[in-house]
Amino acid sequence: MAEVKLYGFWPSLFSHRIIWALKLKGVEYEYIEEDLSNKSESLLKYNPVYKKIPVLVHGDKPIAESLIILEYIEETWPENPLLPKDPYERAMARFWIQYGANTGAFSSFYRGSGEELEKAATELLESLKILEQQGLGDKKFFGGESINLVDISYGALGYWFAALEEAKGVKVLEPRTLPRLHAWAKNFVELPVVKENIPAYDKMLAYATDSMKMLARN
Amino acid sequence: MASDQVTLLDLWASPFGMRVRLALAEKGVKYEYSEQDLVNKSALLLQMNPVHKKIPVLVHNGKPVCESLIIVQYIDEAWKDKAPLLPSDPYQRAQSRFWADFVDKKIYDLGRKIWTEKGEDQEAAKKGFIDSLKLLEGELGDKPYFGGETIGYVDIALVPFYTWFYAYETTGNFNIEAECPKMIAYCKRCLQKETVSKSLEDPKKVYDFVVMLRKKFGLE
């Protein structure tokens, strides 16, 4: 079996997604921490188009873009499936994954301050309500009784996003306004495969706080 | 299957809609085309795509699938016995998804900026657009299509935008063929296929549509 390498960055939620998927599939891999202020020759070689992490390298073949890497992992290691078999159910899973990727309010929330931040928080709440009502519904996880790629794609909500909310002093994902999604996020982060493979919360908070300081400076 | 009921909710000028038309044509799927009014959205559209209220939407035996590339993948999986659109090898599939995603991230947004922006913003969009086409040319290499000997997922994602090139060139005052002759040769090669020529709209009509939109948005 050709060797698997993951080029990642410790606080990156995109990086974490790949780690969870590899662990769930029982895939042995070598993790390479990238210094994003000083990108390695390897990273630039393996992802010349975007020069970003994560990049999965299987044998000598690179795959970039976290959601594409997740589908690659799913197809290459089919045990413990993370997508439905039925084409329609798969299309629905992909729809909800893409919904998160296309929710511009996440980016606006990250970058915003003052009035812009409030506006972004309101928009983000509306987007998450739709996700909660129509995506999650009454299910325990997006994947049903167990997690799938949709859960993995939103996994950051339970820890990474929580740290960002604290750093910015604005809460969006609360039990009062998004009861089921909030409960889902807490359940997700408690899963051993997630809990053991994310940075400690205080480190996430420190990183989020530093990032906000840097944004304010620019 | 003869009992399949397939309807496509679409707008004639939409490159995203053209992707779905092309995928259905490649698979030889019979369907009902339903032109949508995006100013006065139909009850059917709102029912079938309540989240985004956009076209295209593919309705297969009453069940809606939304988002053009998700629809194309669904078509590939639901009608899997003919004309595979994605390769069978997982690595090649990942590469196809990467480049189709690149088209989504770059071509549509930059193209839109070309016909909606002015001055420096328009120039930046033109440059980004040409750079993106050149990257795609590099990925195509010597292959007749991105899918190899036959049309595939990346071709389906990209070639509908060719119908908008004339509009981009005219509003942006530049010549795409002069900068990216390989890309234009590739697009013309695709158009020689009947499935492509019957799924894509006339660039002059698309240009008239863009002129109408520009007037509507107060850009003319």
Coordinates of C-alpha atoms in Angstrom, one line a residue:
Chain A
M1 CA 0.0 0.0 0.0
A2 CA 1.5 3.3 -1.1
E3 CA 2.2 5.7 1.7
V4 CA -0.1 8.5 2.6
K5 CA 1.1 12.0 3.6
L6 CA -1.0 14.9 4.9
Y7 CA 0.3 18.4 4.6
G8 CA -1.6 20.4 7.2
F9 CA -1.5 23.3 9.6
W10 CA -2.4 22.7 13.3
P11 CA -5.2 25.2 13.8
S12 CA -6.8 24.7 10.3
L13 CA -10.3 23.3 10.4
F14 CA -9.7 22.1 6.8
S15 CA -6.7 20.1 8.0
H16 CA -8.7 18.6 10.9
R17 CA -11.4 17.3 8.5
I18 CA -8.9 15.2 6.7
I19 CA -7.4 13.8 9.9
W20 CA -10.9 12.7 11.2
A21 CA -11.6 11.0 7.8
L22 CA -8.3 9.2 7.7
K23 CA -8.7 8.0 11.3
L24 CA -12.3 6.8 10.7
K25 CA -11.0 4.8 7.7
G26 CA -8.1 3.4 9.7
V27 CA -5.5 4.8 7.2
E28 CA -1.9 5.2 8.4
Y29 CA -0.4 8.4 7.4
E30 CA 2.5 10.8 7.9
Y31 CA 1.5 14.3 9.1
I32 CA 3.7 17.2 7.9
E33 CA 3.1 20.5 9.6
E34 CA 3.4 23.4 7.2
D35 CA 4.7 26.9 8.2
L36 CA 2.3 29.0 6.2
S37 CA 4.5 32.0 6.4
N38 CA 7.3 30.0 4.8
K39 CA 5.7 27.4 2.6
S40 CA 7.8 24.3 1.8
E41 CA 9.0 23.4 -1.7
S42 CA 6.9 20.2 -1.4
L43 CA 3.7 22.1 -0.7
L44 CA 4.3 24.4 -3.7
K45 CA 5.0 21.4 -5.9
Y46 CA 2.0 19.5 -4.7
N47 CA -0.5 22.4 -4.9
P48 CA 0.8 24.8 -7.4
V49 CA -2.7 26.2 -8.2
Y50 CA -3.7 27.4 -4.7
K51 CA -0.5 26.8 -2.6
K52 CA -2.7 25.9 0.3
I53 CA -3.1 23.2 2.9
P54 CA -4.5 20.6 3.3
V55 CA -2.9 18.5 0.6
L56 CA -3.1 14.7 0.7
V57 CA -0.3 12.9 -1.1
H58 CA -1.0 9.2 -1.9
G59 CA 2.1 7.5 -3.3
D60 CA 3.4 10.6 -5.1
K61 CA 0.0 11.8 -6.3
P62 CA -1.3 15.0 -4.7
I63 CA -5.0 15.9 -4.0
A64 CA -5.9 19.4 -2.9
E65 CA -9.1 21.1 -1.6
S66 CA -10.4 19.5 1.6
L67 CA -13.9 18.5 0.3
I68 CA -12.3 16.8 -2.8
I69 CA -9.8 15.1 -0.5
L70 CA -12.7 13.8 1.6
E71 CA -14.4 12.3 -1.5
Y72 CA -11.1 10.7 -2.6
I73 CA -10.6 9.1 0.9
E74 CA -14.2 7.8 0.7
E75 CA -13.7 6.2 -2.7
T76 CA -10.2 4.9 -2.0
W77 CA -11.0 3.3 1.4
P78 CA -14.6 2.2 1.1
E79 CA -14.8 0.5 4.5
N80 CA -16.9 2.4 7.1
P81 CA -18.7 4.4 4.4
L82 CA -19.1 8.1 4.9
L83 CA -21.6 8.8 2.1
P84 CA -24.9 7.2 1.3
K85 CA -25.0 4.5 -1.5
D86 CA -28.2 5.8 -3.1
P87 CA -27.5 8.4 -5.8
Y88 CA -30.3 10.7 -4.6
E89 CA -29.2 10.6 -0.9
R90 CA -25.6 11.2 -2.1
A91 CA -26.7 14.3 -4.0
M92 CA -28.5 15.5 -0.9
A93 CA -25.4 15.0 1.2
R94 CA -23.3 16.9 -1.3
F95 CA -25.9 19.6 -1.4
W96 CA -25.6 20.2 2.3
I97 CA -21.8 20.0 2.2
Q98 CA -21.7 22.6 -0.5
Y99 CA -24.3 24.8 1.4
G100 CA -21.7 25.3 4.1
A101 CA -18.9 26.0 1.7
N102 CA -21.0 28.6 -0.1
T103 CA -22.2 30.4 3.1
G104 CA -20.5 33.7 2.6
A105 CA -21.7 34.8 6.1
F106 CA -18.9 32.6 7.7
S107 CA -16.3 34.7 6.0
S108 CA -18.0 38.0 6.7
F109 CA -18.4 36.9 10.4
Y110 CA -14.7 36.1 10.5
R111 CA -13.6 39.4 9.0
G112 CA -16.2 41.7 10.3
S113 CA -16.3 44.1 13.3
G114 CA -18.9 46.5 14.6
E115 CA -21.9 46.9 12.4
E116 CA -20.6 44.6 9.8
L117 CA -20.1 41.9 12.4
E118 CA -23.6 42.3 13.7
K119 CA -25.0 42.0 10.1
A120 CA -22.9 38.9 9.4
A121 CA -24.0 37.3 12.7
T122 CA -27.7 37.9 11.7
E123 CA -27.1 36.4 8.2
L124 CA -25.2 33.5 9.6
L125 CA -28.0 32.7 12.1
E126 CA -30.5 32.6 9.2
S127 CA -28.2 30.3 7.2
L128 CA -27.7 28.0 10.1
K129 CA -31.4 27.9 10.8
I130 CA -32.0 26.5 7.3
L131 CA -29.2 24.0 7.9
E132 CA -30.7 22.9 11.2
Q133 CA -34.3 22.7 9.9
Q134 CA -33.8 21.2 6.5
G135 CA -30.4 19.6 6.6
L136 CA -30.2 18.1 10.1
G137 CA -33.9 17.9 10.9
D138 CA -34.5 15.4 13.8
K139 CA -31.5 13.3 13.2
K140 CA -28.8 12.8 15.7
F141 CA -26.1 13.4 13.1
F142 CA -26.3 14.4 9.5
G143 CA -25.4 10.8 8.7
G144 CA -28.2 9.4 10.9
E145 CA -27.0 7.3 13.8
S146 CA -23.4 7.8 12.9
I147 CA -21.4 10.6 11.3
N148 CA -20.7 11.0 7.6
L149 CA -19.0 13.6 5.4
V150 CA -21.7 16.2 6.0
D151 CA -21.0 16.0 9.8
I152 CA -17.3 16.2 9.1
S153 CA -17.7 19.2 6.8
Y154 CA -19.6 21.2 9.6
G155 CA -17.4 19.8 12.4
A156 CA -15.6 23.1 13.0
L157 CA -18.9 24.6 14.5
G158 CA -18.4 22.7 17.8
Y159 CA -14.9 24.0 18.6
W160 CA -13.2 26.2 16.0
F161 CA -16.2 28.4 15.5
A162 CA -16.9 28.4 19.3
A163 CA -13.4 29.8 19.8
L164 CA -14.0 32.4 17.1
E165 CA -17.3 33.5 18.7
E166 CA -15.5 33.9 22.0
A167 CA -12.6 35.8 20.4
K168 CA -15.1 38.2 18.7
G169 CA -17.5 38.4 21.7
V170 CA -20.5 37.5 19.5
K171 CA -22.4 34.3 19.8
V172 CA -24.4 32.8 16.9
L173 CA -24.6 29.0 17.6
E174 CA -26.6 29.0 20.9
P175 CA -29.0 26.5 22.5
R176 CA -31.7 29.2 22.6
T177 CA -31.6 30.0 18.9
L178 CA -30.3 26.8 17.3
P179 CA -31.1 24.1 19.8
R180 CA -30.7 21.0 17.6
L181 CA -27.6 22.3 15.7
H182 CA -26.0 23.3 19.0
A183 CA -26.7 19.9 20.5
W184 CA -25.3 18.3 17.3
A185 CA -22.1 20.3 17.5
K186 CA -21.6 19.3 21.2
N187 CA -22.2 15.6 20.3
F188 CA -19.8 15.8 17.4
V189 CA -16.9 17.3 19.4
E190 CA -17.4 14.6 22.1
L191 CA -16.8 11.7 19.6
P192 CA -13.4 10.2 20.4
V193 CA -12.1 10.5 16.8
V194 CA -12.8 14.2 16.9
K195 CA -11.9 14.9 20.6
E196 CA -8.5 13.2 20.2
N197 CA -7.7 15.0 17.0
I198 CA -8.4 18.6 17.6
P199 CA -6.2 21.2 19.4
A200 CA -7.1 22.0 23.0
Y201 CA -9.7 24.7 23.3
D202 CA -7.5 27.2 25.0
K203 CA -5.0 26.9 22.1
M204 CA -7.8 27.4 19.6
L205 CA -9.0 30.5 21.5
A206 CA -5.5 31.9 21.7
Y207 CA -5.1 31.4 18.0
A208 CA -8.5 32.9 17.2
T209 CA -7.7 35.9 19.4
D210 CA -4.3 36.4 17.7
S211 CA -5.9 36.1 14.3
M212 CA -8.5 38.8 15.1
K213 CA -5.7 41.1 16.4
M214 CA -3.8 40.7 13.1
L215 CA -7.0 41.3 11.1
A216 CA -7.6 44.5 13.0
R217 CA -4.1 45.7 12.3
N218 CA -4.5 45.2 8.5
Chain B
M1 CA -35.6 3.7 -18.0
A2 CA -38.8 4.3 -19.9
S3 CA -40.8 5.1 -16.8
D4 CA -38.4 7.8 -15.7
Q5 CA -39.9 11.3 -15.3
V6 CA -37.2 13.9 -15.7
T7 CA -37.8 17.7 -15.7
L8 CA -35.2 20.4 -15.9
L9 CA -36.0 23.8 -14.4
D10 CA -33.7 26.2 -16.2
L11 CA -33.0 29.6 -17.7
W12 CA -31.9 29.5 -21.4
A13 CA -28.8 31.7 -21.0
S14 CA -27.5 30.0 -17.8
P15 CA -24.1 28.3 -18.2
F16 CA -25.0 26.2 -15.2
G17 CA -28.2 25.1 -16.8
M18 CA -26.3 24.3 -20.0
R19 CA -24.0 22.0 -18.0
V20 CA -27.1 19.9 -17.0
R21 CA -28.5 19.9 -20.5
L22 CA -25.1 18.7 -21.8
A23 CA -24.9 15.9 -19.2
L24 CA -28.4 14.7 -20.0
A25 CA -27.6 14.8 -23.7
E26 CA -24.4 12.7 -23.2
K27 CA -26.5 10.1 -21.3
G28 CA -29.3 10.2 -23.9
V29 CA -31.9 11.0 -21.2
K30 CA -35.2 12.3 -22.4
Y31 CA -36.5 15.2 -20.3
E32 CA -39.0 18.0 -20.2
Y33 CA -37.3 21.4 -20.3
S34 CA -39.1 24.1 -18.2
E35 CA -38.0 27.7 -18.8
Q36 CA -38.1 29.6 -15.5
D37 CA -38.8 33.3 -14.9
L38 CA -36.3 34.4 -12.2
V39 CA -38.0 37.7 -11.6
N40 CA -41.3 36.1 -10.8
K41 CA -40.3 32.7 -9.5
S42 CA -42.8 29.9 -10.0
A43 CA -44.4 28.0 -7.1
L44 CA -42.7 24.9 -8.6
L45 CA -39.2 26.4 -8.4
L46 CA -39.8 27.6 -4.9
Q47 CA -41.0 24.2 -3.9
M48 CA -38.2 22.3 -5.7
N49 CA -35.4 24.6 -4.5
P50 CA -36.6 26.2 -1.3
V51 CA -33.1 26.8 0.0
H52 CA -31.5 28.8 -2.9
K53 CA -34.5 29.4 -5.1
K54 CA -32.2 29.1 -8.2
I55 CA -31.9 27.2 -11.4
P56 CA -30.9 24.7 -12.6
V57 CA -33.0 22.1 -10.7
L58 CA -33.3 18.5 -12.0
V59 CA -36.5 16.8 -10.9
H60 CA -36.2 13.0 -11.2
N61 CA -39.4 11.1 -10.5
G62 CA -40.6 14.0 -8.3
K63 CA -37.3 14.4 -6.4
P64 CA -35.3 17.6 -6.9
V65 CA -31.5 17.8 -7.2
C66 CA -30.0 21.3 -7.0
E67 CA -26.6 22.8 -7.8
S68 CA -25.3 22.2 -11.3
L69 CA -22.2 20.1 -10.5
I70 CA -24.1 18.1 -7.9
I71 CA -26.7 17.5 -10.6
V72 CA -24.1 16.3 -13.1
Q73 CA -22.6 13.9 -10.6
Y74 CA -26.1 12.6 -9.8
I75 CA -26.8 12.1 -13.5
D76 CA -23.6 10.2 -13.8
E77 CA -24.6 7.9 -10.9
A78 CA -28.3 7.5 -11.7
W79 CA -27.7 6.7 -15.4
K80 CA -24.5 4.8 -14.9
D81 CA -24.8 2.3 -17.7
K82 CA -23.9 4.7 -20.5
A83 CA -21.2 7.4 -21.3
P84 CA -19.4 7.7 -17.9
L85 CA -18.8 11.4 -17.2
L86 CA -16.3 10.9 -14.4
P87 CA -13.3 8.5 -14.6
S88 CA -13.5 5.3 -12.7
D89 CA -10.1 5.7 -11.0
P90 CA -10.4 7.7 -7.6
Y91 CA -7.3 9.8 -8.3
Q92 CA -8.5 10.8 -11.8
R93 CA -11.9 11.5 -10.3
A94 CA -10.3 13.8 -7.7
Q95 CA -8.5 15.6 -10.5
S96 CA -11.7 16.1 -12.5
R97 CA -13.5 17.4 -9.4
F98 CA -10.5 19.8 -8.7
W99 CA -10.7 21.3 -12.2
A100 CA -14.5 21.6 -12.3
D101 CA -14.3 23.3 -8.9
F102 CA -11.6 25.6 -10.3
V103 CA -14.0 26.6 -13.1
D104 CA -16.6 27.3 -10.5
K105 CA -14.2 29.4 -8.3
K106 CA -12.6 31.4 -11.2
I107 CA -14.4 31.4 -14.5
Y108 CA -17.9 32.4 -13.4
D109 CA -16.9 35.1 -10.8
L110 CA -14.2 36.7 -12.9
G111 CA -16.4 36.6 -16.0
R112 CA -19.2 38.3 -14.1
K113 CA -16.9 41.0 -12.9
I114 CA -15.8 41.6 -16.5
W115 CA -19.4 42.5 -17.6
T116 CA -20.4 44.3 -14.3
E117 CA -17.3 46.2 -13.4
K118 CA -15.4 49.2 -14.9
G119 CA -11.9 50.6 -14.8
E120 CA -9.3 48.9 -12.6
D121 CA -11.7 46.3 -11.2
Q122 CA -12.6 45.2 -14.8
E123 CA -8.9 45.1 -15.8
A124 CA -8.1 43.0 -12.8
A125 CA -11.0 40.6 -13.6
K126 CA -9.8 40.3 -17.3
K127 CA -6.3 39.5 -16.2
G128 CA -7.5 36.9 -13.7
F129 CA -9.8 35.4 -16.3
I130 CA -7.1 35.0 -18.9
D131 CA -4.7 33.6 -16.3
S132 CA -7.3 31.0 -15.3
L133 CA -8.0 30.0 -18.9
K134 CA -4.2 29.6 -19.4
L135 CA -4.1 27.3 -16.4
L136 CA -6.9 25.3 -17.9
E137 CA -5.1 25.1 -21.2
G138 CA -2.1 23.7 -19.4
E139 CA -4.3 21.0 -17.7
L140 CA -5.8 20.1 -21.1
G141 CA -2.4 19.6 -22.6
D142 CA -2.5 17.6 -25.9
K143 CA -5.8 15.8 -25.1
P144 CA -8.7 16.5 -27.3
Y145 CA -11.0 17.0 -24.3
F146 CA -10.4 17.2 -20.5
G147 CA -12.1 13.8 -20.3
G148 CA -9.5 12.4 -22.7
E149 CA -10.9 10.9 -25.9
T150 CA -14.5 11.7 -24.9
I151 CA -16.2 14.6 -23.1
G152 CA -16.2 14.4 -19.4
Y153 CA -17.0 16.2 -16.2
V154 CA -14.5 19.1 -16.6
D155 CA -15.6 19.6 -20.2
I156 CA -19.2 19.7 -19.0
A157 CA -18.3 22.2 -16.3
L158 CA -16.3 24.5 -18.6
V159 CA -17.6 24.6 -22.2
P160 CA -21.0 26.3 -21.5
F161 CA -19.0 29.4 -20.4
Y162 CA -17.8 29.6 -24.0
T163 CA -21.2 30.9 -24.9
W164 CA -20.5 33.9 -22.6
F165 CA -17.0 34.7 -24.1
Y166 CA -18.4 37.0 -26.8
A167 CA -20.2 39.0 -24.1
Y168 CA -17.1 39.1 -21.9
E169 CA -15.0 40.2 -24.9
T170 CA -17.4 42.9 -26.1
T171 CA -18.1 44.4 -22.7
G172 CA -14.4 44.0 -21.6
N173 CA -13.0 45.1 -25.0
F174 CA -10.4 42.3 -25.3
N175 CA -9.9 39.2 -27.4
I176 CA -9.8 35.9 -25.7
E177 CA -8.6 33.9 -28.8
A178 CA -5.5 36.2 -29.1
E179 CA -4.5 35.3 -25.5
C180 CA -5.8 31.7 -25.3
P181 CA -5.9 30.2 -28.8
K182 CA -5.8 26.7 -27.5
M183 CA -8.8 27.2 -25.3
I184 CA -10.8 28.6 -28.2
A185 CA -9.7 25.7 -30.5
Y186 CA -10.8 23.3 -27.7
C187 CA -14.2 25.0 -27.4
K188 CA -14.8 24.9 -31.1
R189 CA -13.8 21.2 -31.1
C190 CA -16.4 20.5 -28.5
L191 CA -19.0 22.3 -30.5
Q192 CA -18.5 19.9 -33.3
K193 CA -20.2 17.3 -31.1
E194 CA -23.9 17.2 -31.6
T195 CA -24.6 16.9 -27.8
V196 CA -22.6 20.1 -27.2
S197 CA -24.0 22.1 -30.1
K198 CA -27.6 21.3 -29.1
S199 CA -27.0 22.1 -25.4
L200 CA -25.3 25.4 -25.8
E201 CA -26.9 28.7 -26.7
D202 CA -25.9 31.2 -29.4
P203 CA -23.2 33.6 -28.1
K204 CA -24.8 36.5 -29.9
K205 CA -28.1 35.9 -28.1
V206 CA -26.3 35.6 -24.8
Y207 CA -24.6 39.0 -25.5
D208 CA -28.1 40.6 -26.1
F209 CA -29.1 39.1 -22.8
V210 CA -26.1 40.6 -21.1
V211 CA -26.8 44.0 -22.7
M212 CA -30.4 43.8 -21.3
L213 CA -29.0 42.9 -17.8
R214 CA -26.5 45.8 -17.9
K215 CA -29.3 48.2 -18.8
K216 CA -31.4 46.8 -16.0
F217 CA -28.6 47.2 -13.5
G218 CA -27.8 50.7 -14.7
L219 CA -24.4 49.7 -16.1
E220 CA -24.8 50.8 -19.7

